[in-house]
mmCIF file of C-alpha atoms and ligand atoms in Angstrom:
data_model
loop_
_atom_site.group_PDB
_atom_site.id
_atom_site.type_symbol
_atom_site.label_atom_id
_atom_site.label_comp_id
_atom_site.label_asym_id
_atom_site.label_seq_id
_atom_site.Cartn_x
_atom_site.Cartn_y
_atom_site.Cartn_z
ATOM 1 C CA UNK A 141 -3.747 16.314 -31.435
ATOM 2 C CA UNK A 142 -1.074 13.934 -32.820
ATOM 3 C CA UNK A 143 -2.941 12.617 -36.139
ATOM 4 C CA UNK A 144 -0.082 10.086 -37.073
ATOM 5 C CA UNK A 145 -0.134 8.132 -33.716
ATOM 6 C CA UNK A 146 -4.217 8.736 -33.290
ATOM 7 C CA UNK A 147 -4.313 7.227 -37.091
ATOM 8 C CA UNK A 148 -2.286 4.318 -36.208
ATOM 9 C CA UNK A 149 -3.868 3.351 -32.988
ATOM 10 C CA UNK A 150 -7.529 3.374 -34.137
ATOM 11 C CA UNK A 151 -5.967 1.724 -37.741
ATOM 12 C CA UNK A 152 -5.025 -1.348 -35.322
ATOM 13 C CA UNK A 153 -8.437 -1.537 -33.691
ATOM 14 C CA UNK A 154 -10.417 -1.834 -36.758
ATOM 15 C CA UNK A 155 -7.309 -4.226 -37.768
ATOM 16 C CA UNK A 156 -8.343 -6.572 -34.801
ATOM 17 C CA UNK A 157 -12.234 -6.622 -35.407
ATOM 18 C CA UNK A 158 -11.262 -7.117 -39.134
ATOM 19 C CA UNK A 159 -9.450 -10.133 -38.705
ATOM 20 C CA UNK A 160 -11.839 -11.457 -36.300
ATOM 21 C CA UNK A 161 -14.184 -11.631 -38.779
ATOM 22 C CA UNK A 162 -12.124 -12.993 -41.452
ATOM 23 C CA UNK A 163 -11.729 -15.900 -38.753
ATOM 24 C CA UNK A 164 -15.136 -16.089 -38.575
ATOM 25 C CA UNK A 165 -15.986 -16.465 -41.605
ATOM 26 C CA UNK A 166 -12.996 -18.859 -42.369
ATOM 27 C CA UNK A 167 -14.211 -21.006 -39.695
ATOM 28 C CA UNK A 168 -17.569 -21.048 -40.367
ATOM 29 C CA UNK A 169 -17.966 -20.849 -44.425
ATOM 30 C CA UNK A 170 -20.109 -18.470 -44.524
ATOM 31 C CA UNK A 171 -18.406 -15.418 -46.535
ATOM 32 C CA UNK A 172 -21.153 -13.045 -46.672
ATOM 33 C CA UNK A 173 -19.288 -10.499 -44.617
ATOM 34 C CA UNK A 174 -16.443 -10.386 -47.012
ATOM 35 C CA UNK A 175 -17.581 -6.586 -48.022
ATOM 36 C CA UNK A 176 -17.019 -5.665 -44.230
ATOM 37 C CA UNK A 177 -13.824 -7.796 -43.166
ATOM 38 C CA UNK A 178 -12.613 -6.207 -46.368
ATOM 39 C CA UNK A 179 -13.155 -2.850 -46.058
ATOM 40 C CA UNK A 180 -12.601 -2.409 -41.965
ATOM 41 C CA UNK A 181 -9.240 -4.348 -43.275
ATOM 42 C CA UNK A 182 -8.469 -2.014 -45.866
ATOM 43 C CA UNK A 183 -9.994 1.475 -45.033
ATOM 44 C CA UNK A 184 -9.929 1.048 -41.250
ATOM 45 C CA UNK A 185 -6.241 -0.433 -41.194
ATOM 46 C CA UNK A 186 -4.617 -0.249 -44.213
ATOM 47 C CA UNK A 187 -5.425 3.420 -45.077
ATOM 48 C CA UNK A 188 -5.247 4.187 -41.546
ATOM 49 C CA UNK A 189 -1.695 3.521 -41.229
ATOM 50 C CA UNK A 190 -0.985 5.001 -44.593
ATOM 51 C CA UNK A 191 -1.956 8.148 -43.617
ATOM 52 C CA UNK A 192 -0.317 7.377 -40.147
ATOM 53 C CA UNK A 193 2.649 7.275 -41.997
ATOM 54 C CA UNK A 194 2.593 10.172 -44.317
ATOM 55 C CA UNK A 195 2.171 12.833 -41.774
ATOM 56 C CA UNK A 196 5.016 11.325 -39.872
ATOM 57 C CA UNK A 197 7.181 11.078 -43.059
ATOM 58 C CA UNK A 198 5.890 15.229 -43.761
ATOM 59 C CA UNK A 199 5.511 16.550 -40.344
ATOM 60 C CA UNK A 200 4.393 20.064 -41.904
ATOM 61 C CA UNK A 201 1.568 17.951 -43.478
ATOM 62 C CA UNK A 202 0.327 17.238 -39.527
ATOM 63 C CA UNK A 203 0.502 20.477 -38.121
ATOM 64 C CA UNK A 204 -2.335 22.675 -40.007
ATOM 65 C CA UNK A 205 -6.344 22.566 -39.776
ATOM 66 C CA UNK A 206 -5.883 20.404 -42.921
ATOM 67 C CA UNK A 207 -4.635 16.961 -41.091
ATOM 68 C CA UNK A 208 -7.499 17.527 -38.155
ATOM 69 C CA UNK A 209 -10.687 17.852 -41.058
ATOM 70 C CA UNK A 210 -8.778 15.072 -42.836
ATOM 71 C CA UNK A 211 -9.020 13.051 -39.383
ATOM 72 C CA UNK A 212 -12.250 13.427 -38.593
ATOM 73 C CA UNK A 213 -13.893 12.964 -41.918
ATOM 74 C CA UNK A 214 -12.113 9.595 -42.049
ATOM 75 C CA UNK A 215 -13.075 8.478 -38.927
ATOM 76 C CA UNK A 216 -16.424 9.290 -39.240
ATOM 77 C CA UNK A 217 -17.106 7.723 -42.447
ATOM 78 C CA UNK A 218 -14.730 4.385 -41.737
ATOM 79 C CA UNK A 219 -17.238 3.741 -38.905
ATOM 80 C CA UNK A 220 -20.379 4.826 -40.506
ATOM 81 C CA UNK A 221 -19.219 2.218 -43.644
ATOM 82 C CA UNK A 222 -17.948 -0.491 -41.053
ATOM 83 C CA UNK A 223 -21.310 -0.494 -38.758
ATOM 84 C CA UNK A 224 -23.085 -0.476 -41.978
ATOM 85 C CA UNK A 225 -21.182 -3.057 -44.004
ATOM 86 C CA UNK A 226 -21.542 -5.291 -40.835
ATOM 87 C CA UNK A 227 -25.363 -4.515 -40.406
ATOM 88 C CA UNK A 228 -26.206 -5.551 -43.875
ATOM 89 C CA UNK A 229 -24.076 -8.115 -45.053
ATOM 90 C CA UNK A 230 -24.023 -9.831 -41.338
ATOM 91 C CA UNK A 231 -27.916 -9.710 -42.153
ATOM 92 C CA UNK A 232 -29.045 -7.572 -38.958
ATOM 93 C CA UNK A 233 -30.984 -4.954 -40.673
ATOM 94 C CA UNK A 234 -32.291 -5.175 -43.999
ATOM 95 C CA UNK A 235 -29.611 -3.475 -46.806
ATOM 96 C CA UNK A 236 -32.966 -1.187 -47.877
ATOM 97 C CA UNK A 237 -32.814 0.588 -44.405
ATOM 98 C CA UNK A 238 -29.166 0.615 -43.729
ATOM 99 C CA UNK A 239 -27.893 1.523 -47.516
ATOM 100 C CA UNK A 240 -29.355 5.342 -47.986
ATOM 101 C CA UNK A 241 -26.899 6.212 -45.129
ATOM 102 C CA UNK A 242 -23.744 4.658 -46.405
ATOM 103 C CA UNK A 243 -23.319 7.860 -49.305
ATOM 104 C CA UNK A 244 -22.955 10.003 -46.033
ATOM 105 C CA UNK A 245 -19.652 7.708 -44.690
ATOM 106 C CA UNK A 246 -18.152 7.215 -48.331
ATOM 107 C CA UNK A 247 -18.563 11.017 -49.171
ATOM 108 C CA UNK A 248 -16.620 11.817 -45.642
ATOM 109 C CA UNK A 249 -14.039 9.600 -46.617
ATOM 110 C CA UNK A 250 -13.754 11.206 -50.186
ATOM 111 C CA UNK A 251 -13.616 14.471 -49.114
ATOM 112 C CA UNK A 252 -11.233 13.637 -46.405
ATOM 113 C CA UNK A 253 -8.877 12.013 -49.038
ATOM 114 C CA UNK A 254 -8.887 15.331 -51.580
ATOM 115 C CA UNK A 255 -7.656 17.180 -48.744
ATOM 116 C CA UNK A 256 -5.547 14.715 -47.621
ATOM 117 C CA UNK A 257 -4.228 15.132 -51.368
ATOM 118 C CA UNK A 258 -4.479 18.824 -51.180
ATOM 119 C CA UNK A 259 -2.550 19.205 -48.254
ATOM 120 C CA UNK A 260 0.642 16.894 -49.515
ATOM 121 C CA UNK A 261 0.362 18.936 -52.968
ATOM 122 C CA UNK A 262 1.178 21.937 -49.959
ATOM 123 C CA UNK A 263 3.007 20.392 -47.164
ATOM 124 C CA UNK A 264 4.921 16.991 -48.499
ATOM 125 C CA UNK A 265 8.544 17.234 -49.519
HETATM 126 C C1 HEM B 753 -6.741 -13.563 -39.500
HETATM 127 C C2 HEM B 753 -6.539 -13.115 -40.726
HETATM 128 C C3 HEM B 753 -7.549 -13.209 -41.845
HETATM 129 C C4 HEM B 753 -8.482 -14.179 -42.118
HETATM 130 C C5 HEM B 753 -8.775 -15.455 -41.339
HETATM 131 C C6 HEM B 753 -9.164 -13.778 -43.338
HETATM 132 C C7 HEM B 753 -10.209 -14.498 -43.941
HETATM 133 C C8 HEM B 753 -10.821 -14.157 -45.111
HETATM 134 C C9 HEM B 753 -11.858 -14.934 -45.764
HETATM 135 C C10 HEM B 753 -12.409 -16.258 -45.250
HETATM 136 C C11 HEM B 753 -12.217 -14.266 -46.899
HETATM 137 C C12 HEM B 753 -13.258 -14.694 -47.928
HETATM 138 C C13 HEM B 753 -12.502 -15.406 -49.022
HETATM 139 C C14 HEM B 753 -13.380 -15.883 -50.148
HETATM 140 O O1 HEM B 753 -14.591 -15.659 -50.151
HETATM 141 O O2 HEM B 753 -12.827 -16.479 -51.092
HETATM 142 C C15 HEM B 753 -11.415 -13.067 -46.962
HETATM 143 C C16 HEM B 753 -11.493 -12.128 -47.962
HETATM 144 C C17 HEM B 753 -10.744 -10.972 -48.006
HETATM 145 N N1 HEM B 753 -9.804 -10.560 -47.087
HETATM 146 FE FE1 HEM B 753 -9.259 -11.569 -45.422
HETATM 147 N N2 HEM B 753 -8.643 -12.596 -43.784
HETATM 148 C C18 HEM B 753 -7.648 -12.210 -42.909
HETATM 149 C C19 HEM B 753 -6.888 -11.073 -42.980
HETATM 150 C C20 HEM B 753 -7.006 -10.085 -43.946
HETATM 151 C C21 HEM B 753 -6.238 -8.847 -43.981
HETATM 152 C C22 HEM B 753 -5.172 -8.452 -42.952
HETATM 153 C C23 HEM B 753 -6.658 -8.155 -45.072
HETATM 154 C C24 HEM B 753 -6.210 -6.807 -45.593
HETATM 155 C C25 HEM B 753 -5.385 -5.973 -44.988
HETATM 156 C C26 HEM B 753 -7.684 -8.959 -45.730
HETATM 157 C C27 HEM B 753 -8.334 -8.605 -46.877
HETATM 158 C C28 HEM B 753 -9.285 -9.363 -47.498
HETATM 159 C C29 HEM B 753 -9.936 -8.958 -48.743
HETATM 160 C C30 HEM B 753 -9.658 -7.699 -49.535
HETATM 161 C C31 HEM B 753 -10.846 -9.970 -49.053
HETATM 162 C C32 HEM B 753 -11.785 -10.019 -50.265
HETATM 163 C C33 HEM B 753 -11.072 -10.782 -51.369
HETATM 164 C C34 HEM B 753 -11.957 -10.952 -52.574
HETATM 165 O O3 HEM B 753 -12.962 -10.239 -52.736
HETATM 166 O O4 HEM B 753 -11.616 -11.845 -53.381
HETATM 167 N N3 HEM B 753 -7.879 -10.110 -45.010
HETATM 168 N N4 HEM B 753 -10.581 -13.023 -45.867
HETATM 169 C C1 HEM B 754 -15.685 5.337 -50.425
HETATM 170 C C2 HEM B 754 -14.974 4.228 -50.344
HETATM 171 C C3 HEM B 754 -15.361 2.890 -50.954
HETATM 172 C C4 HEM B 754 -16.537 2.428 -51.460
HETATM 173 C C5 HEM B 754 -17.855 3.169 -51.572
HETATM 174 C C6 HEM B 754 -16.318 1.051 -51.894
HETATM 175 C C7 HEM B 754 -17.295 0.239 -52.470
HETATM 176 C C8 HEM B 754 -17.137 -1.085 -52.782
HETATM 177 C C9 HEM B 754 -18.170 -1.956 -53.276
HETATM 178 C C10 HEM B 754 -19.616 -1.558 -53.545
HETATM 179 C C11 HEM B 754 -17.614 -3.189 -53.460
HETATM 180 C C12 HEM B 754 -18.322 -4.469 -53.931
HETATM 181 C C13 HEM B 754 -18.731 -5.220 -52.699
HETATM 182 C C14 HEM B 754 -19.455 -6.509 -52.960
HETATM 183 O O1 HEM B 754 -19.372 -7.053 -54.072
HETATM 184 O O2 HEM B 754 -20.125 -7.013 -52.037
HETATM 185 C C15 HEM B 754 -16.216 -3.100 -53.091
HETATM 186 C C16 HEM B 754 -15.330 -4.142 -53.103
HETATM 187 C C17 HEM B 754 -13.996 -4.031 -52.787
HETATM 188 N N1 HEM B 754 -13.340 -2.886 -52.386
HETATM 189 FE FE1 HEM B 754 -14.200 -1.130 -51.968
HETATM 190 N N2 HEM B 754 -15.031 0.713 -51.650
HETATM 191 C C18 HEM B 754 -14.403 1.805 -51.084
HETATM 192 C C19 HEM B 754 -13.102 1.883 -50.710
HETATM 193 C C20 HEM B 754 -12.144 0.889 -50.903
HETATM 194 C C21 HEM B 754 -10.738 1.024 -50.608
HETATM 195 C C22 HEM B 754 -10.096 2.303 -50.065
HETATM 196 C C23 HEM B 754 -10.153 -0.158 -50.881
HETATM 197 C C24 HEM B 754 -8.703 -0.582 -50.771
HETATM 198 C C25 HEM B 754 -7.771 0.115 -50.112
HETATM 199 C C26 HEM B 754 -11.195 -1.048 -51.369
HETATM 200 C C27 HEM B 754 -11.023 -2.351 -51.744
HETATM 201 C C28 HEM B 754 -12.016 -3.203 -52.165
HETATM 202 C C29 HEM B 754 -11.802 -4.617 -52.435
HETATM 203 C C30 HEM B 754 -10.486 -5.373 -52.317
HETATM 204 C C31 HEM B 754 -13.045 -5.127 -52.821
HETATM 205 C C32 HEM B 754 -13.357 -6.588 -53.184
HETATM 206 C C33 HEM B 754 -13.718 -7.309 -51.897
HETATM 207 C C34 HEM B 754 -15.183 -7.391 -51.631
HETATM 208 O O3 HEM B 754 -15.867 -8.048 -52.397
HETATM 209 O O4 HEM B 754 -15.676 -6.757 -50.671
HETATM 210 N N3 HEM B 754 -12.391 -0.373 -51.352
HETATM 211 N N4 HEM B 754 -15.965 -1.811 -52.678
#
């Protein structure tokens, strides 16, 4: 699997859903997505393509069991936060129902970030 280019690519589509809701909510007023344009912006994309970057910059950082786990933890909780930021503040299921599983998508993306940090203590430079 080639993490960097897998990073960037999915980093751009939560980029484009992102800003379609920042033009939504421009448009219309109504800002109470800002929670989920912002973080789909910012831990989709932004994070996204810093990682993206790092393991090209380090290519050792890429190659081990580290960069997969890192990967998949991130994707997993990016979309578990981003369906669930956009369920609750776009008001389609109550924030009681949705918000007991958003721990489970911010913990992924924790624990994908330590070893993230563990492997460019390892691998970077
Ligand atoms: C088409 C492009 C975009 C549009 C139309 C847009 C629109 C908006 C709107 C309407 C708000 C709410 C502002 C308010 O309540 O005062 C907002 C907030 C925000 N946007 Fe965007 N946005 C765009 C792109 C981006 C991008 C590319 C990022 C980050 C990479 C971003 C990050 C944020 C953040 C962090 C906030 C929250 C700011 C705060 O809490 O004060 N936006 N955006
Ligand atoms: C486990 C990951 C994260 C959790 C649990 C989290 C949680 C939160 C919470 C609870 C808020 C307040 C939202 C509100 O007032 O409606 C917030 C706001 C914000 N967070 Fe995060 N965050 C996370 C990751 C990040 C990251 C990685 C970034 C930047 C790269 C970021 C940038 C922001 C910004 C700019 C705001 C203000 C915009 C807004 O009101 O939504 N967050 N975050």
């Amino acid at each position: 699997m080639n993490v960097a280019r897998n990073f960037l690519l999915i980093g751009v589509l939560y980029l484009l859903v992102g800003l379609l809701i920042g033009m939504y909510m421009g448009g219309s007023g109504d800002r109470a997505m800002t929670a989920a344009h912002a973080h789909m912006n910012l831990v989709g994309f932004t994070l996204m393509v810093v990682f993206a970057l790092s393991y090209r910059l380090f290519p050792t950082m890429a190659e081990g069991g580290l960069a997969k786990a890192h990967f998949w933890l991130h994707q997993f909780g990016a979309l578990v936060m981003s369906v669930g930021l956009v369920l609750i503040t776009g008001g389609i299921l109550p924030e009681e129902s949705v918000g007991p599983i958003m721990p489970v998508g911010e913990i992924a993306v924790v624990i994908g970030v330590a070893l993230f940090g563990w492997n460019a203590l390892k691998n970077a430079g």
